[in-house]
Short mmCIF file of C-alpha atoms in Angstrom, two decimals:
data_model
loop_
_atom_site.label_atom_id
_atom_site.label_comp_id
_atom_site.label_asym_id
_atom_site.label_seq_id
_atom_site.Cartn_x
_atom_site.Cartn_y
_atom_site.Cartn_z
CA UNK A 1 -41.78 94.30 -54.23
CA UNK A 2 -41.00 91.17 -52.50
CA UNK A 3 -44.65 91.45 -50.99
CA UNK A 4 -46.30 91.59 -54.65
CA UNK A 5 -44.29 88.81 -55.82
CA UNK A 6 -45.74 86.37 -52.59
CA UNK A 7 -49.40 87.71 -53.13
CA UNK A 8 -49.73 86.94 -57.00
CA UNK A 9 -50.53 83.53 -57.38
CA UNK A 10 -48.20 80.43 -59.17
CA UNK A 11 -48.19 79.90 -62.56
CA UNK A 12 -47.48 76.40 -63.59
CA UNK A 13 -44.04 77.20 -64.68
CA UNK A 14 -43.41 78.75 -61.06
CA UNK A 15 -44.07 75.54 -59.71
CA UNK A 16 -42.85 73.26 -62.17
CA UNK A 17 -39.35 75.31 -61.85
CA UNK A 18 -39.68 74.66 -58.11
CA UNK A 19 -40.79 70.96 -58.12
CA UNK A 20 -37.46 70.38 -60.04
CA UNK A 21 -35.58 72.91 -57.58
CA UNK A 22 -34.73 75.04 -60.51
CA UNK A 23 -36.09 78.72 -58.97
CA UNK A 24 -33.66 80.47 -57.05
CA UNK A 25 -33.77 80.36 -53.62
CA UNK A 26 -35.51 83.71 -53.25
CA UNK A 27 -38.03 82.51 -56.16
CA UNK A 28 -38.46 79.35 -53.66
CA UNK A 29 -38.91 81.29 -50.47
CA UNK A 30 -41.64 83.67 -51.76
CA UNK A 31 -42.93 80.56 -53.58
CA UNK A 32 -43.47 78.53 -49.93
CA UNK A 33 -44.27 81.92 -48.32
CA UNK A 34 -47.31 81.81 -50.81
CA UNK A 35 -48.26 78.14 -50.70
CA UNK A 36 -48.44 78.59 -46.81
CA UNK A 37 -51.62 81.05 -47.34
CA UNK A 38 -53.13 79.93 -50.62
CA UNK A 39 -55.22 76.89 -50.52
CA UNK A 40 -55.54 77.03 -54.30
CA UNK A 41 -52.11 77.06 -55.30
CA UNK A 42 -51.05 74.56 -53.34
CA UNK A 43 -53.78 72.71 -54.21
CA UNK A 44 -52.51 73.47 -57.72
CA UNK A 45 -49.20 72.44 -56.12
CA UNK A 46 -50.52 68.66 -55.35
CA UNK A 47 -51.95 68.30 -58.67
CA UNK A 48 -49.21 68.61 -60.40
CA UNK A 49 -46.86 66.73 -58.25
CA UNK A 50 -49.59 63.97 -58.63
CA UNK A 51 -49.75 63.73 -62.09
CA UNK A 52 -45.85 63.83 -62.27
CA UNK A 53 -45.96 60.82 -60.13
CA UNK A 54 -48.14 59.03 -62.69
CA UNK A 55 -45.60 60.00 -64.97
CA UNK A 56 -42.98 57.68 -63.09
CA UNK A 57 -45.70 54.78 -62.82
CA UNK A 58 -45.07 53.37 -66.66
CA UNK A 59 -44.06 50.13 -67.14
CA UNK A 60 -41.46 50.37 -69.60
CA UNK A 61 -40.22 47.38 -71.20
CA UNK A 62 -36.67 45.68 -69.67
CA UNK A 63 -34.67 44.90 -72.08
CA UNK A 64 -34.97 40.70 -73.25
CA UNK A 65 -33.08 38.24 -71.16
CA UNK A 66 -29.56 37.72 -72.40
CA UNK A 67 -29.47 41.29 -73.64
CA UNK A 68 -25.96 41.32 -72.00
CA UNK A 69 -24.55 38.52 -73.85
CA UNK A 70 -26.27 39.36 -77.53
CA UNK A 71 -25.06 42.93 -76.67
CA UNK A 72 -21.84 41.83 -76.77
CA UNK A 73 -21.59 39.25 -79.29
CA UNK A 74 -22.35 42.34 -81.89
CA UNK A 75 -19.45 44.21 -80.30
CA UNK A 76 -17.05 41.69 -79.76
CA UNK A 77 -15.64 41.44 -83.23
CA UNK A 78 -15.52 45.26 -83.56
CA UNK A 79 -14.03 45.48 -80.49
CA UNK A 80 -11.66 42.52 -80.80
CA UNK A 81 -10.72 43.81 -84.86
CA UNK A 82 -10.36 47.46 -83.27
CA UNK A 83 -7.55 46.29 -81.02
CA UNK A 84 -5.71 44.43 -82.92
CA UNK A 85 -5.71 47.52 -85.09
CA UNK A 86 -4.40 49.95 -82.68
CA UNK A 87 -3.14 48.26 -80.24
CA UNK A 88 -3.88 50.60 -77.15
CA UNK A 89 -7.12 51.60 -76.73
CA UNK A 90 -8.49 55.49 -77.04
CA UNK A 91 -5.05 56.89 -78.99
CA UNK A 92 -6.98 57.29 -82.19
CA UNK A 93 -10.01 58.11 -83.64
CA UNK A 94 -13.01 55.42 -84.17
CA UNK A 95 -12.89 56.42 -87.95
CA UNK A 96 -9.88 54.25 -88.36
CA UNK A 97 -11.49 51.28 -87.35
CA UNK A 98 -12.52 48.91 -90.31
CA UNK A 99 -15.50 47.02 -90.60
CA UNK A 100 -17.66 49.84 -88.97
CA UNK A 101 -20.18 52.05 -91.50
CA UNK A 102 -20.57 55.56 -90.68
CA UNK A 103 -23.88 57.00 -91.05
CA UNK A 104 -23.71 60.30 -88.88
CA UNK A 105 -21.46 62.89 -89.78
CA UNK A 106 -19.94 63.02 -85.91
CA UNK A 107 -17.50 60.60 -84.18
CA UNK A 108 -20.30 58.56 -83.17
CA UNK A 109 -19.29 54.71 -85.10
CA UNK A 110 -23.06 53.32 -86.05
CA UNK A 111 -22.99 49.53 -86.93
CA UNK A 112 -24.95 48.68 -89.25
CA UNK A 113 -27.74 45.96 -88.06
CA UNK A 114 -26.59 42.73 -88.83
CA UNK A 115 -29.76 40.70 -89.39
CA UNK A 116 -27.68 37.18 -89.93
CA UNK A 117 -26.06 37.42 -86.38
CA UNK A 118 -28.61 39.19 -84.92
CA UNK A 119 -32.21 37.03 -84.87
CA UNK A 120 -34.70 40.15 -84.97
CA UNK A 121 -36.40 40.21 -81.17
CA UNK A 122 -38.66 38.77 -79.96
CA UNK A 123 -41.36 41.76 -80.03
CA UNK A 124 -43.77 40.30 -77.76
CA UNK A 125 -42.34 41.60 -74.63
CA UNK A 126 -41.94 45.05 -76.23
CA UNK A 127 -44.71 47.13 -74.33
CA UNK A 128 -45.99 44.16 -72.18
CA UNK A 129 -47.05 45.34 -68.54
CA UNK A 130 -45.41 42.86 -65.95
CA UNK A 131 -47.30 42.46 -62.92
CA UNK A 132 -44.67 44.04 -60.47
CA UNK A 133 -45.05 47.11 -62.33
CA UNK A 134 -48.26 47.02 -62.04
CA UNK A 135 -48.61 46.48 -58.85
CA UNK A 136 -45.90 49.40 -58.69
CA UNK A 137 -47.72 51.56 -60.40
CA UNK A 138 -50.66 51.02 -58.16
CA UNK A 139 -48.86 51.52 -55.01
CA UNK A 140 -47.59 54.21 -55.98
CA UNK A 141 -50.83 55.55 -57.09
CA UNK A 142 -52.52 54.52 -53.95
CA UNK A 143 -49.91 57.27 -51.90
CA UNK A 144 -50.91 59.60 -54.69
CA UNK A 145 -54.87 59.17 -53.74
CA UNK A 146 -53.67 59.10 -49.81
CA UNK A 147 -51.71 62.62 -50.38
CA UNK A 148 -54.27 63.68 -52.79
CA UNK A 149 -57.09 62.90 -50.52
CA UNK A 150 -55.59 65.00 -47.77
CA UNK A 151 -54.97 67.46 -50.13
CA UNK A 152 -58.58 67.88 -51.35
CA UNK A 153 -60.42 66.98 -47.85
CA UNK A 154 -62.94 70.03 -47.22
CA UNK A 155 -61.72 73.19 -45.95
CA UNK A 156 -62.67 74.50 -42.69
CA UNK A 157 -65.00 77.17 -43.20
CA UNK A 158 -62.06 79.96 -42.55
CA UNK A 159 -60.10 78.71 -45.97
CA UNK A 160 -60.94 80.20 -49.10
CA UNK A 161 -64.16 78.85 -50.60
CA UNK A 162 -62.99 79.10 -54.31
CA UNK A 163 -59.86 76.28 -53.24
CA UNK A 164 -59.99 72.76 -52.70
CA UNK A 165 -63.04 71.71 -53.75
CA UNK A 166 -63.19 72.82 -57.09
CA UNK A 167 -59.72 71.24 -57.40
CA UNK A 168 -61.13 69.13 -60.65
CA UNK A 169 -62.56 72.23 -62.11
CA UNK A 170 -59.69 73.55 -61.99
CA UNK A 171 -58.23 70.24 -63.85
CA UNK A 172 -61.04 70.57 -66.38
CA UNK A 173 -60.25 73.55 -66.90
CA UNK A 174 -56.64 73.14 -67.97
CA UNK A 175 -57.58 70.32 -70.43
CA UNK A 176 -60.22 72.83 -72.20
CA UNK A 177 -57.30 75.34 -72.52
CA UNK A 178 -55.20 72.34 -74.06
CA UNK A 179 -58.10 71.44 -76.32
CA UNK A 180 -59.01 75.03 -77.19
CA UNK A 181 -55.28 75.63 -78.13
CA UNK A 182 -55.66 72.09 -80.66
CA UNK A 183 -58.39 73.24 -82.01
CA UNK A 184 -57.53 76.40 -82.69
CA UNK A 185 -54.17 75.05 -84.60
CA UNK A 186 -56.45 72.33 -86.45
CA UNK A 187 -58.31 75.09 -87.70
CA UNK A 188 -55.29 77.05 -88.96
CA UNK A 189 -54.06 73.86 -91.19
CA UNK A 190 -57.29 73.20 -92.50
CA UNK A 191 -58.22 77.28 -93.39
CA UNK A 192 -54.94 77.16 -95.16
CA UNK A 193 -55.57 74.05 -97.02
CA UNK A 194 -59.07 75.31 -98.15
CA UNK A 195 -57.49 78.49 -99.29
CA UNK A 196 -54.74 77.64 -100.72
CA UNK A 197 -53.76 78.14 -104.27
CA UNK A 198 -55.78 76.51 -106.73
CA UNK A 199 -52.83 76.59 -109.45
CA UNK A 200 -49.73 75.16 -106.88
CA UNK A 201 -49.33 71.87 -105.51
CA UNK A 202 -50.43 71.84 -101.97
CA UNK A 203 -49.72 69.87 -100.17
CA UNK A 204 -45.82 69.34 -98.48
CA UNK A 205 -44.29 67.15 -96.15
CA UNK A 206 -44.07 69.69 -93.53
CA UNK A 207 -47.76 69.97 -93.84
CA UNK A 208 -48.16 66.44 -93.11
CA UNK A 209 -46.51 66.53 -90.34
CA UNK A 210 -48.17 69.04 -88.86
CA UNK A 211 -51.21 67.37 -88.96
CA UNK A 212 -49.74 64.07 -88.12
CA UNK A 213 -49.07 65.86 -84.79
CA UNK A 214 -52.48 67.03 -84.47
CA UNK A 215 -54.10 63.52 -85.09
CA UNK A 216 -51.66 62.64 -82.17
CA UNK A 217 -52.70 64.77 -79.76
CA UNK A 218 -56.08 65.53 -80.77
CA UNK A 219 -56.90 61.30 -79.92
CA UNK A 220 -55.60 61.88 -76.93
CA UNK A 221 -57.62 65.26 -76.33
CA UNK A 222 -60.74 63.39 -77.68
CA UNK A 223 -60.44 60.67 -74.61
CA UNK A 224 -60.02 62.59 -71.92
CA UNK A 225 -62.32 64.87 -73.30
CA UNK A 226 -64.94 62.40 -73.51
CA UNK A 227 -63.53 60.89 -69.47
CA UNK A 228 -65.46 64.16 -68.44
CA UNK A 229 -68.78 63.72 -70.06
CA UNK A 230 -67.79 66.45 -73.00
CA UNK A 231 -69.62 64.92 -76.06
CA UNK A 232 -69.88 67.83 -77.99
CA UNK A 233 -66.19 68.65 -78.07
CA UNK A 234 -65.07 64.97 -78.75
CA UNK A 235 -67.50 65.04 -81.85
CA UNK A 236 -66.12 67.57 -83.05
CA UNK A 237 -62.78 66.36 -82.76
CA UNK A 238 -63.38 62.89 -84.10
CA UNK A 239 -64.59 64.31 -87.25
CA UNK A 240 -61.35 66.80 -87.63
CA UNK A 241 -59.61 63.70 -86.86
CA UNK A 242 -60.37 61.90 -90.12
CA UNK A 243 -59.88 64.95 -92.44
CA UNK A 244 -56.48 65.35 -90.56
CA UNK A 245 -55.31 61.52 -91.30
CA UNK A 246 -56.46 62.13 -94.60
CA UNK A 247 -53.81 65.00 -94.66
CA UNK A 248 -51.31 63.14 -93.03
CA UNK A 249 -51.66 60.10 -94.73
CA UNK A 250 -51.69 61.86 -98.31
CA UNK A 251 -48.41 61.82 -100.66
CA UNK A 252 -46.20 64.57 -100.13
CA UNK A 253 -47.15 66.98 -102.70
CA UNK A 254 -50.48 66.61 -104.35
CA UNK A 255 -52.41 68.90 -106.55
CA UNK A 256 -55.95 70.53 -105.43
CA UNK A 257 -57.80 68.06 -107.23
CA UNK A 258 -56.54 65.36 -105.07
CA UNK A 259 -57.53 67.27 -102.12
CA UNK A 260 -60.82 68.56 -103.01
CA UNK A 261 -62.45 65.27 -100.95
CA UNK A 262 -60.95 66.80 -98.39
CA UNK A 263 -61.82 70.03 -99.10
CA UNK A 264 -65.07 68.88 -99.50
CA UNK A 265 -65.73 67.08 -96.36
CA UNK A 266 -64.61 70.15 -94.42
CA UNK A 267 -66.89 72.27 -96.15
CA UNK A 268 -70.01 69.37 -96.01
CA UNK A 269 -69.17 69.14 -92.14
CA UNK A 270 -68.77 72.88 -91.51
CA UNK A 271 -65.83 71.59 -89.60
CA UNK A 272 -64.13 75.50 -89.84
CA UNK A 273 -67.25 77.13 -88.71
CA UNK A 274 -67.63 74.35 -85.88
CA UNK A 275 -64.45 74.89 -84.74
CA UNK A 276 -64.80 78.59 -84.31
CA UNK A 277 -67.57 78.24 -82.35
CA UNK A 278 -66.57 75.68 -80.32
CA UNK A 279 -62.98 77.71 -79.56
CA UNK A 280 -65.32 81.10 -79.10
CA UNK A 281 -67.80 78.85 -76.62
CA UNK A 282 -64.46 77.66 -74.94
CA UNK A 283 -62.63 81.30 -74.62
CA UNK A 284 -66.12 82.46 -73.05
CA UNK A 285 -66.41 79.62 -70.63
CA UNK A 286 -62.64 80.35 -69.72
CA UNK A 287 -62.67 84.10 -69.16
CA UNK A 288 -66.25 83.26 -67.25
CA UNK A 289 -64.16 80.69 -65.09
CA UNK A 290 -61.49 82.83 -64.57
CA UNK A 291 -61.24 84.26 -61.02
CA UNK A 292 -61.15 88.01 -60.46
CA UNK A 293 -58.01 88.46 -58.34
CA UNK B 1 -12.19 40.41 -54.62
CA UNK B 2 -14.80 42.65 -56.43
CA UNK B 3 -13.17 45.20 -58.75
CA UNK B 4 -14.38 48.40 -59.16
CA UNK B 5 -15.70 49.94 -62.35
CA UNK B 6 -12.89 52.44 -62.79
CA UNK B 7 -10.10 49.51 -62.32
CA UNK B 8 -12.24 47.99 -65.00
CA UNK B 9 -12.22 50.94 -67.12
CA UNK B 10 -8.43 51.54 -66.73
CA UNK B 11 -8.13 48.24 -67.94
CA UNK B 12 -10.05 48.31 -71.05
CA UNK B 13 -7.79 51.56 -71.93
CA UNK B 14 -5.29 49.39 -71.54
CA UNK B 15 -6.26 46.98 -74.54
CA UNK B 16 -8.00 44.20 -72.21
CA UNK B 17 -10.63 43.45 -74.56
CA UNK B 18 -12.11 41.20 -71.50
CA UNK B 19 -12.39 44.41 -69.13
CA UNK B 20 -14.53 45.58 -71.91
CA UNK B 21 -16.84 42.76 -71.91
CA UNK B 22 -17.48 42.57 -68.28
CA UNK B 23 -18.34 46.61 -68.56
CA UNK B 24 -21.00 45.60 -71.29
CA UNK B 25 -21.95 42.69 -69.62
CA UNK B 26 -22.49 44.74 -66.34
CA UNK B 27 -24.50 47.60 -67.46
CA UNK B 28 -26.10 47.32 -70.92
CA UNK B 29 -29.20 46.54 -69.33
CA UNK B 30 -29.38 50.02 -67.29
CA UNK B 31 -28.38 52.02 -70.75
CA UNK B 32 -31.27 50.31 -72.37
CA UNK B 33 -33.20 51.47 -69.58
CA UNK B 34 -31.64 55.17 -69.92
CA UNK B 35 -32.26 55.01 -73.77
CA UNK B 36 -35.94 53.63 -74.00
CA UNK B 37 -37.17 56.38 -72.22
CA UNK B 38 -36.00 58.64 -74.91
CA UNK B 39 -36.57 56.59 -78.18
CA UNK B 40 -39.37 54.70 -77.06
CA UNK B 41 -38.83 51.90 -79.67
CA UNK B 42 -37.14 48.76 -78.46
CA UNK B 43 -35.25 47.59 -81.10
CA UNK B 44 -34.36 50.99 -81.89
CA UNK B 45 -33.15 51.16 -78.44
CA UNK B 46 -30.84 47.98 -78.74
CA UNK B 47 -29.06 49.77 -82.09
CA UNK B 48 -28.41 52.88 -79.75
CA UNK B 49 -27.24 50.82 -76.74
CA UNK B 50 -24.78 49.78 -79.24
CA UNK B 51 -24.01 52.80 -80.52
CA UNK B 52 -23.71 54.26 -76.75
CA UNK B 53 -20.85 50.96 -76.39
CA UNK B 54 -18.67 52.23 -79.58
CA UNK B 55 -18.41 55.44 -78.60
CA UNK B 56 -17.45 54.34 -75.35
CA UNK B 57 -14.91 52.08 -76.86
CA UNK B 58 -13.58 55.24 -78.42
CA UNK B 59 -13.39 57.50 -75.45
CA UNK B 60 -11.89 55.21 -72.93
CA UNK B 61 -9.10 57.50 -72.87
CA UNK B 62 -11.69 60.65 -72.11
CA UNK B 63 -12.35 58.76 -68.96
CA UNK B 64 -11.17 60.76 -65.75
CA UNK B 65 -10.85 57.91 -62.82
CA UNK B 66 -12.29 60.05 -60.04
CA UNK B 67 -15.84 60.67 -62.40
CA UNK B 68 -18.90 57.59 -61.96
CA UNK B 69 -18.07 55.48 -64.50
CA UNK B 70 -22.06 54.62 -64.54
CA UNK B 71 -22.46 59.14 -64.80
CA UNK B 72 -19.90 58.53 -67.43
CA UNK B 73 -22.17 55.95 -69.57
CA UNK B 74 -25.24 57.59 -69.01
CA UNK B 75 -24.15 60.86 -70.23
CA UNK B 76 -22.43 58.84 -74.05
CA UNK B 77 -25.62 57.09 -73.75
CA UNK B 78 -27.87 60.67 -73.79
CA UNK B 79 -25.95 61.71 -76.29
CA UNK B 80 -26.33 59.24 -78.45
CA UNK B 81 -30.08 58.75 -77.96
CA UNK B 82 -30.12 62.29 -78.49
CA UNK B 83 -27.98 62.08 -81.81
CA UNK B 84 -30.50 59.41 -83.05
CA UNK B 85 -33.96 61.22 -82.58
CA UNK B 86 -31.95 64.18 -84.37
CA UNK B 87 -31.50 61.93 -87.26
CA UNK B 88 -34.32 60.08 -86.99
CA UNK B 89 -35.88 60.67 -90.62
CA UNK B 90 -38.89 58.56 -90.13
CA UNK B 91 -42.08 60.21 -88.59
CA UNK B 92 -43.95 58.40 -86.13
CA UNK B 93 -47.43 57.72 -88.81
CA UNK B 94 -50.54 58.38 -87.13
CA UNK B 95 -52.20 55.02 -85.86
CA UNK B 96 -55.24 53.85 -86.81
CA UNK B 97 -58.64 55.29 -84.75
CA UNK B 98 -59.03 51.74 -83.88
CA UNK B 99 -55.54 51.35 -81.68
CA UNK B 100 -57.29 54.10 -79.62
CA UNK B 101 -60.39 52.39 -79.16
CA UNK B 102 -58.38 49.59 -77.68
CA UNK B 103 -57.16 51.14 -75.03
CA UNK B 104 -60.01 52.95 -74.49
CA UNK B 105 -61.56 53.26 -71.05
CA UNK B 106 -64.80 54.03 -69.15
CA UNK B 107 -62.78 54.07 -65.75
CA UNK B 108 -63.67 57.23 -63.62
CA UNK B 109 -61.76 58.88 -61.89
CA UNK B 110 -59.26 57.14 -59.73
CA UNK B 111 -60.02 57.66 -56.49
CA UNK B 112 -63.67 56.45 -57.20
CA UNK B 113 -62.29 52.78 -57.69
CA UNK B 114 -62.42 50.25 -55.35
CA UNK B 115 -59.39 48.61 -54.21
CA UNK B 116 -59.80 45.37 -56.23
CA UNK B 117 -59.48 47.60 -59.85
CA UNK B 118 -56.64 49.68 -59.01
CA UNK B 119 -54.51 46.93 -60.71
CA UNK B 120 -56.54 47.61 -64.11
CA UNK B 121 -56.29 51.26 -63.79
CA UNK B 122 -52.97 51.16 -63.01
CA UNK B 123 -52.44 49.42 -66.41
CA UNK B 124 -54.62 51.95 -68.00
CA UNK B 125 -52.96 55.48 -66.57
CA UNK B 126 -49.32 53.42 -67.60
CA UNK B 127 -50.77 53.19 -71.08
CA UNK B 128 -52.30 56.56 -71.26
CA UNK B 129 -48.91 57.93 -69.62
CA UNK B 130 -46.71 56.06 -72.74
CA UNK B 131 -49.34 57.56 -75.02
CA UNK B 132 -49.37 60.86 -74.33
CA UNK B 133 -45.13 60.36 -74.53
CA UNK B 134 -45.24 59.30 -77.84
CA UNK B 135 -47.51 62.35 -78.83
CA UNK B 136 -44.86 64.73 -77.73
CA UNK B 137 -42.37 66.04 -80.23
CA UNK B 138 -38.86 64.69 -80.05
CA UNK B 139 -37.65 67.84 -78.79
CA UNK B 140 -40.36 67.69 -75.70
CA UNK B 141 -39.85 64.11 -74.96
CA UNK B 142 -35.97 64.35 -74.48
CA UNK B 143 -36.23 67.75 -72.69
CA UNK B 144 -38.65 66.61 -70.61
CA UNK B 145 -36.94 63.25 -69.66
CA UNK B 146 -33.85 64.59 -69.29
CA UNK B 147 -35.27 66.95 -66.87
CA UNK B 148 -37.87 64.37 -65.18
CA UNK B 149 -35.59 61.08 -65.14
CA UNK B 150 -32.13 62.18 -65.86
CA UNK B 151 -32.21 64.74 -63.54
CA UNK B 152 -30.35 66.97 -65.77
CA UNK B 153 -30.36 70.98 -65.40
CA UNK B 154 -32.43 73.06 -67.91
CA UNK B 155 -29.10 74.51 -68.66
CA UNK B 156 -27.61 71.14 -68.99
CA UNK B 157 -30.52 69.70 -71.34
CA UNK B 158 -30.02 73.36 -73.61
CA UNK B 159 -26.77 72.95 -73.95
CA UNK B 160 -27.13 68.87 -75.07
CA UNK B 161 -30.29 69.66 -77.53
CA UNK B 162 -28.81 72.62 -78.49
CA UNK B 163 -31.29 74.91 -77.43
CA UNK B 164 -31.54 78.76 -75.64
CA UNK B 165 -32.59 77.88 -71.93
CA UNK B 166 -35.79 79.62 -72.29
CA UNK B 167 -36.52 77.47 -75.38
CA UNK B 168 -35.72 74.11 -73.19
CA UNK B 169 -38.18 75.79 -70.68
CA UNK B 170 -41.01 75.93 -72.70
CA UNK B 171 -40.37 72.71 -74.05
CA UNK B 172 -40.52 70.96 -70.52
CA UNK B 173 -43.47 73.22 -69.90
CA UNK B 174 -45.10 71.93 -72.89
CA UNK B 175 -44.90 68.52 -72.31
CA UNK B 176 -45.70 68.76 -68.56
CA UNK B 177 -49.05 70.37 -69.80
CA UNK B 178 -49.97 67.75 -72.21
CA UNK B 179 -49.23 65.22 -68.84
CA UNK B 180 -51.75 67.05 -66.75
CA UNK B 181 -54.23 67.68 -69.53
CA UNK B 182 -54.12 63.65 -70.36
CA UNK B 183 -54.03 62.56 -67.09
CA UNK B 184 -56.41 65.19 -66.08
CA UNK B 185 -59.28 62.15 -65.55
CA UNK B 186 -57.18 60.32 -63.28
CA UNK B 187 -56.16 62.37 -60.41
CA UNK B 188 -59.50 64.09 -60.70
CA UNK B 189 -61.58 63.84 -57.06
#
């Protein structure tokens, strides 16, 4: 039993549970048992704990100087009112306090923004990228390349061919199965919205925000898509794209005759037909790609 | 002589309205830090730093002297980040095709990039890193950096988001596979 489990190779989740020491420690010891002889999952392995150290590499923004003092200025006559109210802090509940506007239904006391005493921020420095964590970020990527580059340097002859060289194939092929997966939900909002019910509004909020979350992701798709030289694909989802914003953007309940522009780009683009070929193209390449073991 | 955070703490349970200040003034700028990871808005972030300080305020007397007083913060802090994105009614709208073509780059790979543009790319796999954050849902983004930063348990992130562990599971898993298939390009050889 123990010998099947170390011969079947890792699943993302296997080693995403192990990067963040969350298997058990018999999951982990058949886990390193199996790294030790499988160039391609430990490849695998390195890719992922790559990209999670990208993850750590962005600059998020400090907060503005003098946070500290402005922090407290909006608490200090809460805090100041609060104890001459009860006189010993923590032997009541924060309900009691006046001057503070609930707008949760828990014991968590919400103040509302006070735009007189607080001047609205200074915005610029919201997402800027300061140089330090830039030049972070780069270190940081530069062990990345270093651990990467060992990772990926050719096999001797005795490792297993399929491995380490086809290590961005094997990348590729993860985004296709990401994309193939959008694409395949983009078509299921727009084959209901074509079919839907001539005589019934149509259009609801949850709808919208479906498809807010597939304009989202599908930009995001579309550029890395279009990083590996995959023009078809990022056509195809530029032009779902704008029917999607159209979706997301429109009110929250609208009749069919609002939405037969819509309807009528999708059907003078083909977009459903496109994207069942493109998902059918995509589910052949995959199972072609697939290894055999 | 330096005092330590739980004599400061005690304190403030005590009615020292100064030992408050000098906790705010002492770590506000770390709870931003804690909370901008999860609501990804800055001023947005400021309101919940303030939030995190009133409900500390309130539970001074919850506070056991042998815990981390800065464990102790974080964890109000989570909570209260966590209690925003819940009632968060606004949707993030979908940004105009031009934002993306801003950002947009013809960078390869980065390990084809000579030393001297690292600095650039660096900028650009930061950017596509916060992008591909914001496209998660709420419920991926906090799972995930609870798990990722926080360096809370699955069982411990379940229990705060209220969900089964196997649904906080395949929440981390989702977002982790967005991460690899966005950032695919950049640890590509």
């Amino acid at each position: 039993m123990r010998q099947d489990q170390t011969a079947r190779h890792l699943t993302d989740e296997d080693l995403l549970l192990d990067y963040y020491g969350e298997a058990s420690p018999e999951q982990r010891a058949d886990m390193r048992a199996h790294l030790e002889t499988c160039d391609r999952c430990r490849a695998l392995d390195r890719e992922l704990r790559a990209v999670l150290a990208l993850v750590d590499t962005e600059p998020l923004p400090d907060a503005p100087p003098g946070f500290e003092r402005e922090m407290w200025a909006r608490l200090e006559p809460h805090i100041q009112s609060s104890a001459v109210v009860s006189g010993v802090n923590g032997t009541r509940d924060s309900s009691v306090v006046s001057g503070f506007s609930r707008t949760r239904p828990d014991n968590a006391v919400r103040l509302k923004p006070d735009t007189t005493v607080r001047p609205k921020p200074d915005t610029a420095w919201r997402f800027e990228f300061p140089r330090w964590a830039l030049a972070a970020a780069a270190a940081v990527l530069a062990v990345v390349s270093f651990s990467l580059g060992r990772a990926w340097a050719p096999a001797p002859p005795a490792s297993s061919p399929e491995s380490i060289a086809d290590v961005r194939a094997v990348s590729e092929r993860l985004l296709r199965s990401e994309v193939e997966e959008h694409l395949e939900r983009s078509q299921r909002v727009l084959v209901e919205l074509v079919n839907a019910d001539d005589t019934a509004p149509v259009m609801l909020a949850s709808d919208r925000e479906r498809a807010a979350d597939l304009v989202a992701a599908g930009r995001l798709y579309r550029r890395s898509v279009e990083e590996i030289g995959d023009a078809d694909t990022r056509d195809l989802l530029e032009d779902v794209e704008r029917v999607l914003v159209e979706i997301a953007n429109g009110p929250d309940v609208e009749s069919s005759n609002d939405l037969s522009e819509v309807r009528a780009r999708i059907s003078d683009q083909d977009l459903i037909f496109r994207l069942r070929l493109m998902t059918a193209e995509m589910r052949a390449r995959e199972a072609r790609a697939r290894p055999t073991w | 002589m330096h005092e330590s955070d739980p004599a400061i703490v005690a304190r403030a349970r005590d009615g020292d309205v100064d030992a408050f200040r000098v906790l705010v003034e002492q770590h506000s700028r770390y709870l931003f830090g804690v909370v901008i990871r999860l609501i990804r808005n800055a001023d947005e972030a400021q309101d919940v730093v303030q939030d995190t300080w009133m409900k500390v305020h309130a539970q001074l007397a919850r506070f056991e002297a042998r815990s981390e007083v800065r464990t102790w913060l974080t964890r109000i802090a989570v909570n209260c980040a966590i209690d925003h994105l819940r009632s968060a009614k606004r949707r993030e709208a979908p940004h105009d095709p031009a934002d993306l073509e801003e950002h947009a780059t013809d960078a390869g790979p980065f390990m084809a990039q000579p030393g001297a543009d690292r600095l650039v790319l660096a900028g650009e796999i930061g950017a596509r890193v916060g992008e591909t954050m914001s496209c998660l849902t709420r419920i991926e983004r906090a799972a995930f950096m609870l798990r990722h930063v926080e360096g809370m348990s699955i069982t411990e992130i379940g229990e705060e988001l209220g969900l089964k562990t196997s649904a906080t599971k395949h929440c981390i898993f989702r977002a982790v596979r967005k991460m690899r298939a966005a950032l695919a390009p950049f640890v590509a050889v």
